[in-house]
Structure formats: C-alpha cells, structure tokens
Amino acid sequence: MSTIAENRGEPVTPVTPAVDTAGVAALLERGRTLTTPVLRAAVARLAPPMDAVAAYHFGWIDAEGRPTAADSGKAIRPALALISAEGAGAPAGTGIPGAVAVELVHNFSLLHDDLMDGDEQRRHRDTVWKVHGPAQAILVGDALFALAGEILLELGTVEAGRATRRLTAATLRLIDGQAQDIAYEHRERVSVAECLEMEGNKTGALLACAASIGAVLGGADDRTADTLERYGHHLGLAFQAVDDLLGIWGDPVATGKQAWSDLRQRKKSLPVVAALADDGPAARKLADLLAADAKKTDAEFMDFDEAEFAARAALIEQAGGRDWTSEEARRQHATAVAALSDVDLPERVRAELTALADFVVVRQR
Amino acid sequence: MSTIAENRGEPVTPVTPAVDTAGVAALLERGRTLTTPVLRAAVARLAPPMDAVAAYHFGWIDAEGRPTAADSGKAIRPALALISAEGAGAPAGTGIPGAVAVELVHNFSLLHDDLMDGDEQRRHRDTVWKVHGPAQAILVGDALFALAGEILLELGTVEAGRATRRLTAATLRLIDGQAQDIAYEHRERVSVAECLEMEGNKTGALLACAASIGAVLGGADDRTADTLERYGHHLGLAFQAVDDLLGIWGDPVATGKQAWSDLRQRKKSLPVVAALADDGPAARKLADLLAADAKKTDAEFMDFDEAEFAARAALIEQAGGRDWTSEEARRQHATAVAALSDVDLPERVRAELTALADFVVVRQR
C-alpha cells in the first residue's frame, strides 16, 4: 500500500516532450497581461453586488472585499486565443475580445458547475455559492455568459458575429457535457466512449473555441478556423486526461485539491472507466468495491481513511486504467499537434501551439 | 373585511380603453402559431434529458413525459416580435427567429428565477426544480439562453448580429433586475423609484427587445428600433404594474396563483412601496405590520389566515397604493402608445401595437 501512497506525489507525466518552459511561461503571461485588464473592465460593468461576487470568483478580492492576488487559474485559454489571432496573420491583440469572452464563458460554467456538483473549494478558496449563496452563483454565472456575447458583439463586425456563433455552439456542448457528467454519476457503468464524449463536450469544446476564436476575429477562413478547432479539441482531451490522472494521483500541494479528490467524489473519470473496461481480477475487485461504495451515504464515504482510497487507486492502476489514460493523453497530444499540419500557419505560431500542447501533458497541476 | 375579500375577484382594470378583443386574440394566436413549431424544433436540439425537461417547462409534456396541452403563457412577446418585423416593412415571418430567441431568454430567466425564489408553482404546474431538481433547472436555463443566441446567429446576417447584441443587452438588464429584486427582499424600505427601476430591468427590457427585434431583423434603422424599444419598455412597465395589482387583488382562478400571492411572498411590489411612501395612518399601520412580518419565519407566516392578508391589502388600498399603481399602469400605457408617433410606421402596425398595449392593461391574468 505504501508504494501507492508514495506514488501519489510522483509526476503523472504520460509523455515527456521537450517543453520550452520559459517560452510557455511567457505565452501564458502574455495572455494574462493582455486579457486581465479587459476582463476586469467587463466584469466592472455588472451592477453591485454581482461585480463584487464575480471579482471574488476571479480571485481579485477576498470574501471581505479586500484586494488579493489569488491563483486565478492557468490561463491556457487566453494564451491560445492570442496565438490563434496570429495564426490568421493578425496581431495578437485582435484575439483579446475572444480571449475575454472565452474566459467569461469558462467562469460562467465553473460558477454553475460548482453549485450543481456541491463543490466547496476551487483554486484553494471557498466557492461562490458557499460564500455568497446559491442565488448569486446562478445570477453571476448568467451575467458572465451574457457579458461574453456583449464583449464580442459590440465589436460590430461580421467576424465578431462568426466568433459569437462559434462560442455559442461551444457553450451548448459545454452544457451538454455537464448534463452527461451529472447523468453518469447516477449510472453504475459508463463506457470509455461515453466518458470521452462527455470530456470532449465539457473540456474539448471550449478549448477548441479558444484555439480558433482569435483566428476568426482576425478574418481567417472556415478551413483555418476548423483546423485550429480540431487542434484545440484534441488538446482539450489531452488536458482532461491529464486532469483525470491528477485527480487521482496528483500532488495535493500542486493541484490545490484534496488527495484522491476524484475518488472521494466517486467520479467516473477516464482511469476508472478504462480500468472497469478490463476483465482481469483487479477490474472485477474494483467493480465490486465501487458498487458497494455507490450504496454508501456521503457521510459513510467521508469516514474512509487514506488506505481505502489508496486501495482503489492501486486496483485502477493494476487494471490498466492509469496506463491507458496516460497513453490516451499522448494520443490526443499527437493528434492535436498533427492537426496543425493541415493548414498553412506562420512557423512561430505552429511552434507556440506545439509548445502549449507539450505543456498541457507535462503539467503537474 | 368582507368587502375586501369580495373585492379580490373584481376586475383590477386601471383604465378601460376600447380593446379590440378579437383582433388581439388573433395577433396572439398568430404569434403562437408561427413561433411554437420553430421553438419546439430549437428545444429538440438539446441532448436528453434536457430536451424533455425544457418540454415540461414549456407545458408540452407532463412530468411523466406524456404530451399535454398545458397553458404555456400569454405569448405577448412573440406577437410583438412579429408585428415589429412588419413595422420595418418586412413580412411578419422575418420576426420569427427574434420571437423564438426572446421566448428562449424569457424562459431561461423563469427557470432560474423560480429556483432562486423557491417558487414551487408556475402556470398551475410544479416548477422544473421541484420536479426535475435544481441542477436541471440551472442547466436547462443555461441551454435555453445559449440556444437563443444560436437561433439568431445562424441566420448569418448583419441584422442578426445587431439583434443578438440588443437581446444580450436586454438579458443583462433582466439579470440586473432579478439581482435587485433579490436584494430588495432583504431591505426594510424600498423606494418607488427603486421599484420602478427594478421592474424596468426585470420586465421592461425584454418586452422592449421583443417590440424591436423583428424590426431589427427586417433591416430597420436604429431610430425605428430605438422607438419600438421605448414603446416596449413602457408597455413592460404597464404590464408589470398590472401584474403587481393582480398579485394582490387578482382572481386566483384566472391568474393560477394563490390569493394574495405577492403578500404571501412578502414581495415589495409597486402597490406596497407606493402605499409605504404615503404618510397617513394607514401607511404607518402597514409599515408596522410589515416590519413585524419581516421578523416571522416562513412557517409562522404560512399560518396566517385570509383575514390577515385581507387586512394588509386593505391598508395598502387605504394608503393609496392600489390607486397609485392603477394610475401608473395608465401613465405607462399612454407613454408607450405616444412613443409610436415618434417614427413612421404602417398604420396597421401602429393600430396593432396600440391594441396590444390596451390588452396589457385590461387583462385579468
């Protein structure tokens, strides 16, 4: 058992491309620097108290309204949207409204999902519904979604209309994915295909939109936009596969989540469904344990000690769920990078999108 | 006391314009007939179970999934959107995507508001969160909002982009209005001005959008669209004033709500805030009663018998709250109709918009 427990803190890297760490950090930093002031100005348009509730959610103020410098996420989406504009030969700045709109939709979904899922913590802080109540989580989520459309449409261009349409389609898929996620929680068996479809909707669609929206605003044709979407979709699936690995074997200090967090929430994530698809003794034992777990109340489940989660993690690993998910991340990474060859892109843009894809699969949080 | 109790069923009509009942019925029916199939096709795009939850909300199926012909609302907004298209010289059908999008936004807000307000009944049926749970009410609301954008933007025209932008701005005001409504519930005093601003956001903004969106889709210039918005805004305020009268003195059989429903919910509606703005003995007695009510638990409040609500209604009436609200409905009606003279409109369109305004202030439900 101790090997597994120690193992928790080990890198979950499924593949080790030579990541240009400084380059990626600079891209993420540029995305954050150019996007945040516009995002803050958009949020400041909201009437009180929604502006403050949103500012709390984004980590700009604490629960008492004092300015903070909390962790506001990895900011991969803004970085993608700016590079995407350069993919169409436009300046990075052309992608800013797209980056802001995608961030607004992403955070609208976080506000609503945290409430629906009853999650009390996000990015090391209490969630909005926990601090400001369910009504504010619903209202401010709605307002961020509406703001996303406003930010794009006030550009008043044909390109902005196309970008909004793509963002709306991605949002509908995001909502579908959350609906599937909720439905699967109550199902005894979920297939690997169903899990991948859900993750494609819940994570892939918006990353695909982030990767193409800058190009759309920059006047790219549909073929270029669709190719960048395909890159973003597979990047999203790689991202989610790594997230699912981190959700079981991630280091709590790095992820900001409890150890074994996905197992505590009885999530049917990729390593779990892949393990259950096996027919060996570990998979059968895991299936029996999870079936018994499903009958437990949340309170009974809370009483579990670390060893019980470690035992489940070990069975998932023995049944091949960990390896399969690592390989899946590698496959999706490769497909994402390969998609970039289907269209003419400036060489620097291709290199940057590849570096971001590399980063996504080696990240530890 | 008995006079007040009997009074409850009496018409609350603040003004009696000569309503062309048959003409208005035909306009509402046309709106419903042209819009419903497109609305149903839009909702059918949602993945299960969201399509069924939405169909339940719209009154197309019952909680067991059997087709029903439940009351799906007065359908004033679709009727307005179609006449609005004709206001720009376009065929009524040009307004259909606008009518559908406005209905989708209206129903998104109902789904979320019912959950936030804890309302268990709407249109004589259990609300969605009550039947399908809070998560479905949130998710399906989100999905209807996203669908509204999709329905408009897939038209792919410049006009559709402008229409979506106006709808988005209206939606942000709608959300502001709900935030104000929630905030006011916890405040001891709300001014008449604050109440009117809240109602302008919560009801006026979307009716304003319904009244202009068809014209925008039909290629109207901003001046025409803005004038139709102004008509719709004041129509919305008249509509809400009548709603506030019906919420206290309406006939439960007609409204589908409990007798004295707004008083049961301790709503600070227009008759209440107008009465409290008075400084006579009735207003002071009302203020004392409502201050004591505010300290009661919901359970204690539920134990109230009819006579206690009747007493509050009588004090509101004695302090002038009922008359003031009736006059306000008349004022807003007059302002709405007068706005129609600010721009060139086909004579039939002007007559139809006037007839709808007349209907709004004489309706009994």
XYZ file of C-alpha atoms in Angstrom:
730
model
C 0.000 0.000 0.000
C 2.838 2.371 0.856
C 4.170 2.333 -2.713
C 0.840 3.647 -3.916
C 0.685 6.290 -1.205
C 4.182 7.494 -2.057
C 3.364 7.259 -5.698
C 0.668 9.890 -5.297
C 3.166 12.689 -5.301
C 5.133 11.400 -8.295
C 4.894 13.062 -11.684
C 1.932 11.733 -13.632
C 3.511 12.743 -16.920
C 2.341 10.426 -19.659
C 4.921 11.623 -22.155
C 7.904 13.909 -21.855
C 8.174 16.156 -24.866
C 10.981 18.680 -24.597
C 8.889 21.515 -23.217
C 10.197 25.018 -23.734
C 9.262 26.005 -20.162
C 10.370 29.631 -20.418
C 8.634 30.031 -23.762
C 5.354 28.592 -22.455
C 5.548 30.727 -19.312
C 5.981 33.805 -21.499
C 2.966 32.857 -23.650
C 0.773 32.293 -20.594
C 1.997 35.539 -19.071
C 1.268 37.487 -22.254
C -2.246 36.041 -22.361
C -2.847 37.004 -18.734
C -1.334 40.504 -19.071
C -3.280 41.470 -22.190
C -6.554 39.854 -21.169
C -6.963 40.617 -17.466
C -7.494 44.414 -17.698
C -10.182 43.928 -20.361
C -11.766 41.115 -18.347
C -11.781 43.298 -15.215
C -13.341 46.206 -17.122
C -16.040 43.851 -18.464
C -16.822 42.492 -15.001
C -16.925 46.056 -13.600
C -19.933 46.707 -15.875
C -22.041 44.408 -13.701
C -24.323 46.060 -11.149
C -23.478 45.580 -7.456
C -23.321 43.127 -5.795
C -22.696 40.990 -8.889
C -19.484 42.843 -9.777
C -18.019 42.018 -6.357
C -19.197 38.409 -6.415
C -17.563 37.966 -9.833
C -14.369 39.673 -8.603
C -14.299 37.224 -5.687
C -14.725 34.300 -8.063
C -11.847 35.504 -10.271
C -9.625 35.815 -7.185
C -9.282 39.614 -7.386
C -10.810 40.251 -3.941
C -11.374 38.115 -0.859
C -14.720 37.352 0.832
C -14.496 40.671 2.732
C -13.865 42.647 -0.468
C -10.123 43.252 0.100
C -7.877 43.054 -2.980
C -5.975 39.783 -3.228
C -3.586 38.141 -5.600
C -5.141 34.687 -5.508
C -4.426 31.992 -8.060
C -6.787 32.714 -10.943
C -6.053 29.598 -12.972
C -3.530 28.528 -15.565
C -4.864 30.910 -18.247
C -4.261 28.499 -21.107
C -7.394 29.685 -22.924
C -6.361 33.374 -23.191
C -2.883 32.354 -24.361
C -4.446 30.166 -27.061
C -6.837 32.885 -28.242
C -3.994 35.380 -28.765
C -1.760 32.927 -30.644
C -4.842 31.977 -32.666
C -5.163 35.574 -33.931
C -1.520 35.425 -35.039
C -2.404 32.200 -36.836
C -4.591 34.290 -39.149
C -1.771 36.793 -39.660
C -3.430 39.346 -37.341
C -1.774 40.958 -34.306
C -2.165 39.030 -31.035
C -4.299 41.899 -29.703
C -7.032 41.077 -32.226
C -7.694 37.968 -30.168
C -8.245 39.847 -26.878
C -12.062 40.143 -27.052
C -12.151 36.442 -27.961
C -9.889 35.571 -25.025
C -12.078 37.607 -22.664
C -15.302 36.081 -23.997
C -13.943 32.531 -23.660
C -12.765 33.260 -20.096
C -16.221 34.654 -19.251
C -17.921 31.505 -20.569
C -15.406 29.258 -18.809
C -16.049 31.008 -15.495
C -19.830 31.064 -16.012
C -19.630 27.283 -16.281
C -17.407 26.983 -13.189
C -19.862 29.047 -11.101
C -22.815 26.897 -12.141
C -20.978 23.556 -12.061
C -19.598 24.150 -8.552
C -23.151 24.764 -7.342
C -24.634 21.749 -9.183
C -21.814 19.484 -8.017
C -21.829 20.869 -4.456
C -18.083 21.584 -4.699
C -16.996 23.762 -1.780
C -13.447 24.550 -2.896
C -11.848 25.829 -6.092
C -8.293 27.123 -6.501
C -7.676 26.768 -2.735
C -10.668 29.036 -1.862
C -14.324 28.600 -0.930
C -16.580 28.568 -3.985
C -19.021 31.409 -4.694
C -22.203 29.534 -3.711
C -20.505 28.641 -0.417
C -19.555 32.284 0.334
C -22.313 34.309 -1.354
C -25.133 31.749 -1.607
C -26.671 29.738 -4.485
C -28.687 32.646 -5.938
C -25.540 34.742 -6.506
C -23.757 31.763 -8.092
C -26.644 31.353 -10.549
C -27.090 35.085 -11.263
C -23.422 35.958 -11.659
C -22.896 32.904 -13.855
C -25.764 34.053 -16.076
C -24.329 37.573 -16.160
C -20.835 36.383 -17.184
C -22.364 34.337 -20.013
C -24.322 37.380 -21.230
C -21.220 39.598 -20.940
C -19.297 37.193 -23.178
C -21.760 37.840 -26.001
C -21.741 41.569 -25.354
C -17.938 41.844 -25.450
C -17.805 40.165 -28.849
C -20.901 41.669 -30.468
C -20.085 45.247 -29.547
C -17.173 44.937 -31.991
C -19.969 45.166 -34.559
C -18.088 43.253 -37.256
C -19.050 40.262 -39.385
C -16.090 38.409 -37.827
C -17.444 39.097 -34.332
C -20.791 37.587 -35.362
C -18.996 34.443 -36.598
C -16.908 34.277 -33.424
C -20.007 34.614 -31.236
C -21.741 31.870 -33.177
C -18.793 29.506 -32.634
C -18.630 30.433 -28.950
C -22.371 29.803 -28.575
C -22.064 26.374 -30.196
C -19.146 25.548 -27.873
C -21.195 26.695 -24.874
C -24.079 24.409 -25.841
C -21.612 21.497 -25.973
C -20.168 22.549 -22.606
C -23.673 22.420 -21.119
C -24.303 19.025 -22.785
C -21.078 17.751 -21.222
C -22.097 18.877 -17.751
C -25.522 17.239 -18.239
C -23.771 13.979 -19.231
C -21.391 14.254 -16.269
C -24.332 14.582 -13.867
C -26.240 11.729 -15.537
C -23.202 9.422 -15.389
C -22.810 9.959 -11.631
C -26.030 8.027 -11.117
C -25.187 5.249 -13.577
C -23.478 2.061 -12.490
C -21.486 1.614 -15.724
C -20.148 4.250 -18.080
C -18.233 3.166 -21.180
C -14.881 4.640 -22.182
C -16.564 6.015 -25.328
C -19.228 7.770 -23.263
C -16.607 9.222 -20.935
C -14.558 10.513 -23.886
C -17.653 12.052 -25.474
C -18.527 13.773 -22.200
C -14.972 15.113 -21.810
C -14.933 16.266 -25.430
C -18.034 18.322 -24.691
C -17.118 19.505 -21.221
C -13.468 20.386 -21.846
C -12.727 19.965 -25.550
C -15.356 22.307 -26.979
C -14.259 25.465 -25.174
C -10.520 24.817 -25.687
C -11.328 24.271 -29.365
C -13.106 27.620 -29.380
C -10.194 29.341 -27.602
C -7.786 27.956 -30.197
C -9.853 29.248 -33.123
C -11.619 32.405 -31.912
C -8.618 34.701 -32.371
C -8.203 33.478 -35.947
C -11.922 34.030 -36.632
C -11.657 37.593 -35.294
C -8.548 38.020 -37.441
C -10.517 37.137 -40.579
C -9.414 33.520 -41.056
C -11.410 31.362 -43.454
C -13.529 28.474 -42.142
C -10.919 25.874 -43.080
C -8.230 27.522 -40.927
C -10.697 28.071 -38.078
C -11.927 24.471 -38.254
C -8.351 23.132 -38.222
C -7.476 25.222 -35.175
C -10.684 23.987 -33.545
C -9.619 20.398 -34.220
C -6.209 21.098 -32.637
C -7.982 22.649 -29.618
C -10.456 19.784 -29.306
C -7.697 17.167 -29.072
C -5.642 19.446 -26.831
C -8.726 19.596 -24.576
C -8.994 15.823 -24.479
C -5.269 15.549 -23.625
C -5.761 18.238 -20.965
C -8.697 16.372 -19.441
C -6.893 13.004 -19.486
C -4.044 14.619 -17.512
C -6.621 16.267 -15.220
C -8.138 12.852 -14.577
C -4.699 11.441 -13.720
C -4.019 14.388 -11.385
C -7.479 13.910 -9.838
C -6.333 10.534 -8.521
C -2.537 10.605 -8.343
C -1.859 14.366 -8.313
C 0.092 16.115 -5.563
C -2.440 17.985 -3.373
C 0.040 20.813 -2.794
C 0.324 21.412 -6.545
C -3.300 20.782 -7.560
C -4.972 22.581 -4.645
C -7.382 19.665 -4.368
C -7.578 17.003 -1.671
C -5.540 13.846 -2.199
C -7.501 11.268 -4.247
C -10.043 14.022 -4.896
C -11.845 12.354 -7.817
C -12.105 9.091 -5.861
C -13.574 10.957 -2.883
C -16.210 12.373 -5.225
C -16.835 8.915 -6.737
C -16.180 10.405 -10.181
C -16.320 8.065 -13.166
C -13.229 9.634 -14.701
C -11.169 8.152 -17.516
C -8.795 5.982 -15.386
C -11.807 4.490 -13.582
C -13.876 3.672 -16.680
C -10.792 2.388 -18.510
C -9.968 0.102 -15.555
C -13.547 -1.165 -15.363
C -13.433 -1.982 -19.091
C -10.724 -4.572 -18.294
C -11.806 -8.127 -17.433
C -8.992 -9.172 -15.100
C -9.253 -9.853 -11.343
C -8.254 -6.271 -10.351
C -11.038 -4.817 -12.539
C -13.575 -7.229 -11.049
C -12.495 -6.420 -7.496
C -12.634 -2.690 -8.310
C -16.135 -3.085 -9.781
C -17.319 -4.827 -6.588
C -15.790 -2.121 -4.363
C -17.268 0.737 -6.411
C -20.687 -0.941 -6.498
C -20.564 -1.154 -2.679
C -19.305 2.462 -2.480
C -22.257 3.626 -4.580
C -24.639 2.366 -1.901
C -22.882 4.333 0.861
C -24.074 7.726 2.052
C -21.723 10.694 1.639
C -21.148 10.664 5.420
C -20.144 6.987 5.455
C -17.881 7.675 2.498
C -16.214 10.625 4.288
C -15.156 8.236 7.057
C -12.909 6.327 4.656
C -9.264 6.534 5.575
C -6.438 7.131 3.117
C -5.715 3.409 2.797
C -9.137 2.719 1.324
C -8.675 5.329 -1.409
C -5.134 4.065 -1.943
C -6.535 0.536 -2.384
C -8.956 1.742 -5.073
C -6.198 3.724 -6.806
C -3.989 0.615 -6.773
C -6.725 -1.507 -8.338
C -7.327 1.129 -11.028
C -3.602 1.043 -11.770
C -3.416 -2.771 -11.754
C -6.398 -2.969 -14.130
C -4.527 -0.698 -16.518
C -6.601 2.475 -16.024
C -3.605 4.660 -15.264
C -1.525 3.476 -18.211
C -4.461 3.658 -20.602
C -5.199 7.241 -19.600
C -1.512 8.225 -19.927
C -1.468 6.717 -23.397
C -4.726 8.450 -24.258
C -3.186 11.810 -23.255
C -0.230 11.020 -25.517
C -2.521 10.009 -28.410
C -4.632 13.167 -28.097
C -1.471 15.298 -27.846
C -0.123 13.730 -31.021
C -3.426 14.195 -32.859
C -3.598 17.843 -31.770
C -0.088 18.595 -32.993
C -0.636 16.650 -36.246
C -3.775 18.708 -36.994
C -1.576 21.810 -37.234
C -0.067 20.438 -40.454
C -3.426 20.513 -42.241
C -3.269 24.242 -42.834
C -0.728 26.958 -43.577
C 0.303 28.656 -40.335
C 3.229 31.008 -39.588
C 6.093 28.811 -38.322
C 6.277 30.646 -34.969
C 2.546 30.091 -34.391
C 2.882 26.371 -35.091
C 5.847 26.164 -32.688
C 3.960 28.039 -29.956
C 0.826 25.906 -30.287
C 3.026 22.800 -30.140
C 4.799 24.104 -27.013
C 1.439 24.754 -25.330
C 0.319 21.224 -26.198
C 3.547 19.851 -24.707
C 2.948 21.905 -21.554
C -0.605 20.602 -21.184
C 0.541 16.995 -20.942
C 3.502 17.553 -18.597
C 1.808 19.934 -16.149
C 1.578 18.858 -12.508
C -1.470 20.957 -11.615
C -63.165 42.923 5.916
C -65.679 41.094 3.729
C -65.735 43.923 1.176
C -62.013 43.448 0.647
C -62.330 39.690 0.362
C -65.092 40.026 -2.226
C -63.125 42.729 -3.923
C -60.344 40.280 -4.673
C -62.269 38.812 -7.579
C -63.229 42.126 -9.091
C -61.542 43.496 -12.195
C -58.351 45.364 -11.332
C -58.519 47.287 -14.595
C -56.846 50.645 -14.123
C -58.173 52.063 -17.364
C -60.679 50.802 -19.910
C -59.514 51.514 -23.423
C -61.803 50.054 -26.066
C -59.880 46.813 -26.577
C -60.375 45.040 -29.880
C -60.590 41.659 -28.143
C -60.961 39.599 -31.306
C -58.125 41.474 -33.002
C -55.763 40.992 -30.054
C -56.698 37.312 -29.778
C -55.853 36.898 -33.467
C -52.468 38.630 -33.021
C -51.581 36.448 -30.021
C -52.741 33.360 -31.892
C -50.656 34.254 -34.960
C -47.610 34.747 -32.757
C -48.145 31.400 -31.067
C -48.868 29.520 -34.324
C -45.845 30.828 -36.220
C -43.420 30.663 -33.304
C -44.228 27.417 -31.499
C -43.037 24.958 -34.196
C -39.696 26.784 -34.512
C -39.382 26.966 -30.727
C -40.107 23.235 -30.433
C -37.548 22.423 -33.133
C -34.955 24.555 -31.293
C -35.630 22.832 -27.971
C -35.474 19.420 -29.684
C -31.796 20.152 -30.466
C -30.956 19.779 -26.779
C -29.481 16.469 -25.673
C -31.623 14.245 -23.422
C -32.722 14.707 -20.684
C -32.553 18.490 -21.205
C -34.939 18.394 -24.189
C -37.596 16.690 -22.058
C -37.044 18.982 -19.062
C -37.458 22.005 -21.333
C -40.563 20.466 -22.948
C -42.010 20.002 -19.454
C -41.266 23.636 -18.617
C -42.981 24.860 -21.795
C -46.051 22.752 -20.940
C -45.697 20.396 -23.924
C -45.360 17.245 -21.802
C -46.238 16.349 -18.215
C -43.841 15.118 -15.525
C -44.178 11.544 -16.881
C -43.356 12.646 -20.432
C -46.911 12.401 -21.804
C -47.971 15.110 -24.285
C -50.158 17.779 -22.710
C -51.814 20.975 -23.790
C -50.955 22.977 -20.700
C -51.156 26.755 -20.516
C -47.871 27.983 -21.950
C -48.343 31.667 -21.178
C -49.951 34.663 -22.818
C -47.412 34.815 -25.684
C -47.356 38.617 -25.836
C -43.648 38.643 -26.700
C -43.912 36.518 -29.882
C -46.893 38.582 -31.059
C -44.864 41.771 -30.532
C -41.821 40.433 -32.385
C -43.862 39.578 -35.485
C -45.682 42.934 -35.610
C -42.282 44.548 -35.059
C -40.979 42.995 -38.302
C -43.972 44.457 -40.132
C -43.073 47.793 -38.565
C -39.908 47.720 -40.685
C -41.935 46.831 -43.791
C -40.799 43.193 -43.671
C -43.137 40.182 -43.614
C -44.208 39.041 -40.118
C -42.241 35.818 -40.669
C -38.961 37.777 -40.633
C -39.562 38.266 -36.912
C -39.892 34.551 -36.119
C -36.248 33.870 -35.113
C -36.443 37.004 -32.944
C -39.691 35.817 -31.343
C -38.163 32.405 -30.664
C -34.946 33.885 -29.232
C -36.884 36.232 -26.920
C -39.090 33.353 -25.735
C -35.969 31.276 -25.050
C -34.429 34.075 -22.964
C -37.726 34.694 -21.146
C -37.987 31.028 -20.230
C -34.305 30.768 -19.255
C -34.989 33.545 -16.747
C -38.156 31.840 -15.447
C -36.274 28.569 -14.855
C -33.512 30.304 -12.898
C -35.781 32.776 -11.061
C -38.172 30.046 -9.873
C -35.199 28.206 -8.379
C -33.657 31.323 -6.773
C -37.028 32.437 -5.406
C -38.021 28.927 -4.279
C -41.294 29.206 -6.244
C -42.957 25.798 -6.448
C -45.742 26.619 -8.912
C -45.920 28.321 -12.303
C -48.855 28.302 -14.715
C -50.788 25.906 -12.419
C -47.961 23.305 -12.501
C -44.966 22.351 -10.366
C -41.833 24.241 -11.399
C -38.884 22.471 -13.032
C -36.583 22.500 -9.989
C -39.434 20.965 -7.968
C -39.988 18.131 -10.482
C -36.524 17.580 -12.003
C -34.231 19.059 -9.324
C -32.127 22.237 -9.061
C -29.321 21.032 -11.354
C -31.703 20.530 -14.279
C -33.283 23.947 -13.684
C -29.823 25.558 -13.877
C -28.585 23.501 -16.837
C -31.712 23.775 -18.973
C -31.929 27.502 -18.249
C -28.319 27.881 -19.420
C -29.072 25.802 -22.511
C -32.133 27.893 -23.468
C -30.057 31.075 -23.156
C -27.358 29.611 -25.408
C -29.981 28.386 -27.908
C -31.373 31.928 -28.164
C -28.016 33.149 -29.470
C -27.660 30.187 -31.785
C -31.125 30.665 -33.361
C -30.322 34.274 -34.222
C -26.673 33.950 -35.195
C -27.172 31.002 -37.524
C -29.075 33.434 -39.776
C -25.565 34.693 -40.529
C -26.678 38.234 -41.397
C -25.522 41.634 -40.155
C -29.089 42.217 -38.898
C -28.936 39.017 -36.849
C -25.717 40.247 -35.210
C -27.432 43.537 -34.296
C -30.490 41.680 -32.998
C -28.339 39.395 -30.871
C -26.493 42.363 -29.436
C -29.780 44.023 -28.413
C -31.051 40.751 -26.947
C -27.826 40.322 -24.978
C -28.085 43.854 -23.562
C -31.713 43.170 -22.588
C -30.671 39.920 -20.921
C -28.031 41.705 -18.845
C -30.733 44.143 -17.664
C -33.053 41.216 -16.923
C -30.352 39.679 -14.739
C -29.730 43.065 -13.043
C -33.443 43.297 -12.306
C -33.526 39.865 -10.694
C -30.441 40.783 -8.611
C -32.229 43.950 -7.443
C -35.416 42.001 -6.706
C -33.467 39.591 -4.502
C -31.584 42.422 -2.763
C -34.818 44.321 -2.059
C -36.385 41.306 -0.338
C -33.896 41.733 2.476
C -34.263 45.518 2.746
C -36.757 47.144 5.095
C -37.553 50.075 2.794
C -37.554 50.248 -0.978
C -38.424 53.493 -2.728
C -40.938 53.753 -5.548
C -38.084 54.847 -7.835
C -36.043 51.753 -6.945
C -39.035 49.507 -7.520
C -39.719 51.089 -10.919
C -36.060 50.730 -11.919
C -36.100 47.078 -10.897
C -39.306 46.419 -12.861
C -37.924 48.292 -15.873
C -34.983 45.890 -15.847
C -36.837 42.725 -14.953
C -39.870 43.152 -17.227
C -39.338 46.232 -19.383
C -36.039 45.291 -21.015
C -37.188 42.029 -22.607
C -40.567 43.411 -23.741
C -38.628 46.321 -25.254
C -36.453 43.806 -27.079
C -39.495 41.818 -28.264
C -41.034 45.003 -29.646
C -37.923 45.931 -31.622
C -36.215 42.670 -32.567
C -38.459 41.925 -35.541
C -37.800 45.384 -36.943
C -34.037 44.930 -36.466
C -34.182 41.612 -38.329
C -36.245 43.367 -41.005
C -33.486 45.927 -41.553
C -34.913 48.877 -39.603
C -32.582 51.750 -38.771
C -31.524 52.393 -35.174
C -34.030 55.234 -34.748
C -37.003 52.991 -35.586
C -35.622 50.168 -33.433
C -34.987 52.535 -30.509
C -38.520 53.963 -30.747
C -40.055 50.489 -30.752
C -37.844 49.651 -27.772
C -39.166 52.699 -25.950
C -42.751 51.606 -26.685
C -41.908 48.111 -25.387
C -40.183 49.444 -22.280
C -43.239 51.445 -21.191
C -45.526 48.601 -22.226
C -43.436 46.393 -19.935
C -43.819 48.814 -17.042
C -47.596 48.948 -17.615
C -47.622 45.148 -17.818
C -45.729 44.842 -14.543
C -47.927 47.391 -12.744
C -50.980 45.316 -13.723
C -49.130 42.164 -12.660
C -48.489 43.758 -9.277
C -52.201 44.598 -8.934
C -53.146 41.039 -9.915
C -50.564 39.708 -7.446
C -52.634 41.193 -4.615
C -56.186 41.597 -5.878
C -56.237 39.162 -8.824
C -58.674 36.271 -9.089
C -56.761 33.049 -8.275
C -58.835 31.115 -10.825
C -57.692 33.466 -13.600
C -54.093 34.057 -12.508
C -53.291 30.478 -11.484
C -51.621 31.864 -8.377
C -52.774 31.691 -4.757
C -54.986 34.504 -3.488
C -52.898 37.434 -2.176
C -49.871 35.654 -3.693
C -47.462 38.621 -3.597
C -48.418 39.355 0.036
C -47.790 35.720 0.967
C -44.309 36.074 -0.549
C -43.769 39.404 1.275
C -42.953 40.987 -2.098
C -42.181 44.690 -2.132
C -44.256 45.240 -5.262
C -45.424 48.593 -6.581
C -48.700 48.865 -4.573
C -46.776 48.088 -1.368
C -43.920 50.564 -1.898
C -46.360 53.243 -3.137
C -48.505 52.748 -0.012
C -45.468 52.924 2.268
C -44.432 56.189 0.596
C -47.641 57.754 1.990
C -47.518 59.359 5.448
C -51.110 58.795 6.610
C -52.247 56.487 9.446
C -52.924 53.533 7.107
C -49.360 53.701 5.714
C -47.901 53.846 9.241
C -50.024 50.902 10.386
C -48.988 48.974 7.247
C -45.318 49.762 7.880
C -45.602 48.422 11.449
C -47.344 45.239 10.302
C -44.804 44.569 7.522
C -41.882 45.223 9.887
C -43.341 42.626 12.274
C -43.989 40.235 9.335
C -40.346 40.528 8.265
C -39.289 39.043 11.609
C -41.545 35.990 11.238
C -40.322 32.671 9.909
C -41.856 31.350 6.681
C -43.699 28.714 8.733
C -45.229 31.299 11.067
C -46.203 33.346 8.036
C -47.875 30.313 6.386
C -50.195 30.069 9.398
C -51.758 33.436 8.576
C -55.440 33.193 7.725
C -57.080 35.024 4.838
C -58.249 37.873 7.092
C -54.667 38.867 7.894
C -53.723 39.171 4.215
C -57.025 40.958 3.570
C -56.158 43.430 6.325
C -52.800 44.190 4.710
C -54.426 44.549 1.286
C -56.996 46.945 2.791
C -54.261 49.093 4.333
C -52.354 49.184 1.034
C -55.550 50.334 -0.649
C -56.337 52.925 2.066
C -52.801 54.317 1.819
C -53.358 54.805 -1.917
C -51.088 52.010 -3.176
C -53.757 50.426 -5.352
C -54.877 53.683 -6.967
C -51.313 54.862 -7.497
C -50.391 51.603 -9.249
C -53.529 51.746 -11.433
C -52.628 55.291 -12.427
C -49.031 54.242 -13.065
C -50.239 51.498 -15.421
C -52.345 54.116 -17.235
C -49.402 56.537 -17.430
C -47.041 53.887 -18.801
C -49.696 52.754 -21.283
C -50.115 56.320 -22.515
C -46.345 56.841 -22.794
C -45.968 53.569 -24.729
C -48.682 54.498 -27.222
C -47.362 58.061 -27.567
C -43.879 56.748 -28.417
C -45.337 55.173 -31.548
C -45.852 58.675 -33.015
C -42.103 59.390 -32.956
C -41.455 57.348 -36.060
C -43.116 56.421 -39.348
C -44.923 53.117 -39.013
C -47.503 51.472 -41.273
C -50.957 52.452 -39.933
C -51.984 48.832 -39.322
C -48.819 48.191 -37.280
C -49.470 51.250 -35.136
C -53.078 50.097 -34.563
C -51.979 46.585 -33.647
C -49.309 47.775 -31.200
C -51.899 50.083 -29.633
C -54.407 47.225 -29.326
C -51.765 45.040 -27.621
C -50.986 47.866 -25.193
C -54.706 48.204 -24.432
C -54.930 44.466 -23.836
C -51.956 44.502 -21.445
C -53.677 46.929 -19.065
C -57.127 45.293 -19.103
C -56.044 41.656 -18.785
C -57.247 39.687 -15.754
C -54.420 37.139 -15.698
